[in-house]
């Protein structure tokens, strides 16, 4: 069934957004990047010093909200610019481009129908909606062309996936990061069913980071997303600002109630990813509070 309602709203919104926005020049972008880097690195340093486990436990009630169970989820991109997505009832499941980079064993990308079938396998009761977003690196990787062209293709692709399984579709035009660069200093590699970033990111409680919902995908695609997260951070993010002293950190979020997603296993997967990179990238992690 075609979701005409959401498409109509979308078109109206886009028409209204044709006002002129002056583009930032290179110097303005560099200054903004410098500023955002200086603002963000203190928190990661503090958490690393204290240790992720101790830090998360110290958050008390806030940590509980971080892992609070949501009945339904929006399938979205792992982009850190979507950290404010989610609400009281709906959580988020993140992967590169909402899954458009998932491949078959032959290495070919999944078609719309195959991706819809993949999500049927996760269980539709867990899915509330699908989304795509502006300036998506995964879209560019899969479809090529200009950013705008690939964004449009990813939007159409994921809209078809949503329609195939009769779910709503959303397009995020606004991101919580500058459109010119990425601000993620970590990548969350999530083994828990729920991880509500919105509760803590942007409030100086958790660093900006990619949302890789490993729990809902297999090891191969989880690791591919983690690798892509590092590449984006090093090439389209804070780039050379990362160093041995201030590394990009892949953070394993382990589930104490499921041995398949233990801290040891999750960190082991990330270590395999990290060894391809220099010491600008590091693995860390913690185990979520038990729900039993
Ligand atoms: Zn994206």
Coordinates of C-alpha atoms and ligand atoms in Angstrom, one line a residue:
X1 CA 0.0 0.0 0.0
X2 CA 1.4 3.4 -1.0
X3 CA 1.9 5.7 1.9
X4 CA 0.5 8.9 0.2
X5 CA -0.1 10.8 3.3
X6 CA 3.5 10.9 4.4
X7 CA 4.7 11.7 0.9
X8 CA 2.3 14.6 0.6
X9 CA 3.4 16.1 3.9
X10 CA 7.0 15.7 2.8
X11 CA 6.5 17.5 -0.6
X12 CA 4.8 20.4 1.1
X13 CA 7.5 20.7 3.6
X14 CA 10.2 20.7 0.9
X15 CA 8.5 23.4 -1.1
X16 CA 8.5 25.7 1.9
X17 CA 12.2 25.1 2.5
X18 CA 13.4 26.7 -0.7
X19 CA 14.7 29.8 1.1
X20 CA 18.3 30.9 0.6
X21 CA 20.9 29.6 3.0
X22 CA 24.4 31.0 2.5
X23 CA 27.0 28.3 2.3
X24 CA 29.8 28.3 4.9
X25 CA 33.3 28.8 3.5
X26 CA 36.3 26.6 4.3
X27 CA 37.5 28.8 7.1
X28 CA 34.2 29.0 8.8
X29 CA 33.9 25.2 8.6
X30 CA 37.4 24.8 10.1
X31 CA 36.6 27.2 12.9
X32 CA 33.3 25.4 13.7
X33 CA 35.1 22.1 13.7
X34 CA 37.8 23.3 16.0
X35 CA 35.2 24.7 18.4
X36 CA 33.1 21.5 18.4
X37 CA 36.1 19.3 18.9
X38 CA 37.3 21.3 21.9
X39 CA 33.8 21.1 23.4
X40 CA 33.5 17.4 22.9
X41 CA 36.9 15.9 23.8
X42 CA 36.6 16.7 27.6
X43 CA 33.7 14.3 28.1
X44 CA 35.4 11.4 26.4
X45 CA 38.6 12.0 28.4
X46 CA 36.6 12.1 31.6
X47 CA 34.8 8.9 30.8
X48 CA 38.0 7.1 29.7
X49 CA 39.7 8.2 32.9
X50 CA 36.9 7.0 35.1
X51 CA 36.2 3.9 33.0
X52 CA 33.0 3.4 31.0
X53 CA 31.5 0.9 33.4
X54 CA 31.9 3.1 36.4
X55 CA 30.7 6.1 34.5
X56 CA 27.5 4.5 33.3
X57 CA 26.8 3.0 36.7
X58 CA 27.3 6.5 38.2
X59 CA 24.5 7.9 36.0
X60 CA 21.9 6.1 38.2
X61 CA 18.4 6.9 37.1
X62 CA 19.7 8.3 33.8
X63 CA 21.3 5.0 32.9
X64 CA 18.0 3.3 33.5
X65 CA 16.4 5.6 31.0
X66 CA 19.2 4.9 28.5
X67 CA 18.2 1.2 28.5
X68 CA 14.4 1.5 29.1
X69 CA 12.4 -0.9 27.0
X70 CA 10.6 0.6 24.0
X71 CA 7.8 -1.4 22.4
X72 CA 8.5 -0.1 18.9
X73 CA 11.5 1.2 17.0
X74 CA 12.2 3.4 14.0
X75 CA 14.7 1.8 11.6
X76 CA 17.2 4.6 10.9
X77 CA 20.8 5.3 9.8
X78 CA 23.6 5.0 12.3
X79 CA 24.5 8.7 11.6
X80 CA 25.2 10.6 14.8
X81 CA 23.1 13.5 13.4
X82 CA 20.0 11.5 14.2
X83 CA 20.7 11.2 18.0
X84 CA 17.6 13.1 18.9
X85 CA 15.3 10.7 17.1
X86 CA 13.0 8.6 19.4
X87 CA 10.3 9.5 22.0
X88 CA 8.6 8.1 25.0
X89 CA 7.3 5.0 23.2
X90 CA 9.5 4.6 20.2
X91 CA 13.2 3.6 20.2
X92 CA 15.7 3.4 17.4
X93 CA 17.5 0.6 15.6
X94 CA 20.5 2.0 13.7
X95 CA 22.6 0.7 10.9
X96 CA 24.4 2.3 8.0
X97 CA 21.7 3.8 5.8
X98 CA 18.9 1.9 7.5
X99 CA 20.3 -1.3 6.0
X100 CA 20.9 -0.3 2.4
X101 CA 24.5 -1.5 2.7
X102 CA 23.5 -5.0 3.8
X103 CA 24.7 -7.6 1.3
X104 CA 24.0 -11.2 0.1
X105 CA 26.7 -13.8 0.5
X106 CA 27.7 -13.0 -3.1
X107 CA 28.6 -9.5 -2.0
X108 CA 25.7 -7.9 -3.9
X109 CA 23.5 -5.3 -2.1
X110 CA 20.0 -6.4 -1.1
X111 CA 17.1 -5.2 -3.2
X112 CA 14.2 -3.4 -1.7
X113 CA 12.2 -6.6 -1.4
X114 CA 15.1 -8.5 0.1
X115 CA 15.7 -5.8 2.7
X116 CA 12.0 -5.8 3.5
X117 CA 12.3 -9.6 4.0
X118 CA 15.3 -9.1 6.2
X119 CA 13.3 -6.8 8.5
X120 CA 10.4 -9.3 8.5
X121 CA 12.9 -11.7 10.0
X122 CA 13.6 -9.3 12.9
X123 CA 9.9 -9.2 13.7
X124 CA 7.6 -6.5 12.6
X125 CA 6.1 -6.0 16.1
X126 CA 9.4 -4.4 16.9
X127 CA 9.3 -2.0 14.0
X128 CA 7.2 1.1 13.9
X129 CA 8.7 3.0 10.9
X130 CA 11.6 3.4 8.5
X131 CA 13.6 6.5 7.7
X132 CA 16.2 8.0 5.5
X133 CA 18.0 11.3 5.9
X134 CA 19.7 14.2 4.1
X135 CA 23.5 14.0 3.6
X136 CA 23.7 10.3 4.1
X137 CA 27.2 8.8 3.6
X138 CA 25.8 5.3 3.3
X139 CA 23.5 6.5 0.5
X140 CA 26.5 8.0 -1.3
X141 CA 28.4 4.7 -0.9
X142 CA 25.6 2.6 -2.4
X143 CA 24.2 4.8 -5.1
X144 CA 27.1 7.2 -6.0
X145 CA 26.5 10.5 -8.0
X146 CA 26.0 13.8 -6.2
X147 CA 25.0 13.7 -2.5
X148 CA 21.6 15.0 -3.4
X149 CA 21.0 12.3 -6.1
X150 CA 22.1 9.5 -3.8
X151 CA 19.9 10.9 -0.9
X152 CA 16.9 10.9 -3.3
X153 CA 17.6 7.3 -4.3
X154 CA 18.0 6.1 -0.7
X155 CA 14.8 7.9 0.2
X156 CA 12.9 6.2 -2.6
X157 CA 14.4 2.8 -1.8
X158 CA 13.6 2.9 1.9
X159 CA 10.1 4.3 1.2
X160 CA 9.5 1.2 -1.0
X161 CA 10.8 -1.1 1.8
X162 CA 8.4 0.6 4.3
X163 CA 5.5 0.3 1.9
X164 CA 6.3 -3.4 1.3
X165 CA 5.8 -4.2 4.9
X166 CA 3.1 -1.6 5.4
X167 CA 4.9 0.7 7.8
X168 CA 5.3 4.5 7.8
X169 CA 8.3 6.3 6.3
X170 CA 10.0 9.4 7.6
X171 CA 12.6 11.6 6.0
X172 CA 15.0 13.6 8.3
X173 CA 16.0 16.7 6.6
X174 CA 17.5 18.3 9.7
X175 CA 20.4 16.7 11.5
X176 CA 21.9 17.4 14.9
X177 CA 25.3 17.9 13.3
X178 CA 26.6 20.4 10.7
X179 CA 25.8 19.2 7.2
X180 CA 29.5 19.7 6.2
X181 CA 31.1 17.2 8.6
X182 CA 30.6 14.5 11.2
X183 CA 31.0 15.2 14.9
X184 CA 31.0 11.6 16.3
X185 CA 33.9 10.9 18.6
X186 CA 32.7 7.3 19.4
X187 CA 30.8 4.5 17.7
X188 CA 28.3 2.7 20.0
X189 CA 28.3 -1.0 19.2
X190 CA 25.0 -2.0 20.8
X191 CA 24.3 -5.5 22.0
X192 CA 21.3 -4.5 24.1
X193 CA 17.8 -4.5 22.7
X194 CA 17.3 -0.8 23.8
X195 CA 19.7 2.1 23.8
X196 CA 18.0 5.4 23.9
X197 CA 20.7 7.9 22.9
X198 CA 18.3 10.8 23.0
X199 CA 18.2 10.6 26.8
X200 CA 21.9 11.5 27.2
X201 CA 23.6 12.7 24.0
X202 CA 23.7 16.5 23.5
X203 CA 23.3 16.9 27.3
X204 CA 27.0 16.5 28.0
X205 CA 26.3 13.1 29.5
X206 CA 27.3 10.8 26.6
X207 CA 29.6 11.7 23.7
X208 CA 28.2 12.1 20.1
X209 CA 28.4 8.7 18.4
X210 CA 27.3 6.4 15.7
X211 CA 24.4 4.1 16.6
X212 CA 25.3 0.6 15.5
X213 CA 22.5 -1.7 16.7
X214 CA 24.5 -4.9 16.5
X215 CA 21.8 -6.8 18.4
X216 CA 19.5 -6.8 15.3
X217 CA 22.1 -7.6 12.7
X218 CA 24.7 -10.3 12.2
X219 CA 28.3 -10.1 13.2
X220 CA 29.5 -9.5 9.6
X221 CA 27.2 -6.4 9.0
X222 CA 27.9 -5.1 12.5
X223 CA 31.6 -5.2 11.9
X224 CA 31.1 -3.6 8.5
X225 CA 29.2 -0.8 10.1
X226 CA 31.8 -0.3 12.8
X227 CA 34.5 -0.1 10.1
X228 CA 32.5 2.4 8.1
X229 CA 32.0 4.5 11.3
X230 CA 35.8 4.7 11.8
X231 CA 36.3 5.6 8.1
X232 CA 33.7 8.4 8.3
X233 CA 35.2 9.8 11.6
X234 CA 38.7 9.8 10.2
X235 CA 37.9 11.1 6.7
X236 CA 34.7 13.2 7.0
X237 CA 34.7 14.0 10.7
X238 CA 37.3 15.3 13.1
X239 CA 39.9 13.6 10.9
X240 CA 43.4 14.4 12.0
X241 CA 42.3 15.7 15.4
X242 CA 42.1 12.1 16.5
X243 CA 45.4 10.8 17.9
X244 CA 46.8 8.2 20.2
X245 CA 46.0 10.5 23.1
X246 CA 42.6 11.5 21.8
X247 CA 41.4 8.4 19.8
X248 CA 38.1 7.6 18.1
X249 CA 36.6 5.0 20.4
X250 CA 34.4 2.0 19.4
X251 CA 32.3 1.4 22.5
X252 CA 30.8 -2.1 23.1
X253 CA 27.5 -1.9 24.9
X254 CA 27.1 -5.5 26.3
X255 CA 23.9 -7.2 27.5
X256 CA 24.4 -8.9 30.9
X257 CA 21.4 -11.2 30.3
X258 CA 22.5 -12.6 26.9
X259 CA 25.8 -14.5 26.6
X260 CA 25.8 -13.9 22.8
X261 CA 26.3 -10.2 23.5
X262 CA 28.7 -10.4 26.4
X263 CA 31.3 -7.7 26.8
X264 CA 34.1 -10.1 25.9
X265 CA 32.4 -11.1 22.6
X266 CA 31.4 -7.6 21.6
X267 CA 34.9 -6.3 22.3
X268 CA 36.5 -9.2 20.4
X269 CA 34.5 -8.3 17.3
X270 CA 35.6 -4.6 17.6
X271 CA 39.2 -5.6 18.1
X272 CA 39.1 -7.3 14.7
X273 CA 37.9 -4.1 13.2
X274 CA 40.4 -1.8 14.9
X275 CA 43.5 -3.8 13.9
X276 CA 43.0 -2.5 10.4
X277 CA 43.5 1.1 11.7
X278 CA 46.3 3.0 13.4
X279 CA 46.4 3.7 17.2
X280 CA 44.0 6.7 16.5
X281 CA 41.2 4.1 17.0
X282 CA 40.6 2.2 20.2
X283 CA 38.1 -0.3 21.7
X284 CA 36.4 0.2 25.0
X285 CA 33.0 -0.8 26.5
X286 CA 30.7 -1.6 29.4
X287 CA 27.9 -3.9 30.4
X288 CA 24.4 -2.5 30.8
X289 CA 22.5 -2.9 34.1
X290 CA 20.7 -6.2 34.2
X291 CA 16.9 -6.2 33.6
X292 CA 16.4 -9.5 35.5
Ligands
LIG1 ZN1 23.2 8.0 6.8

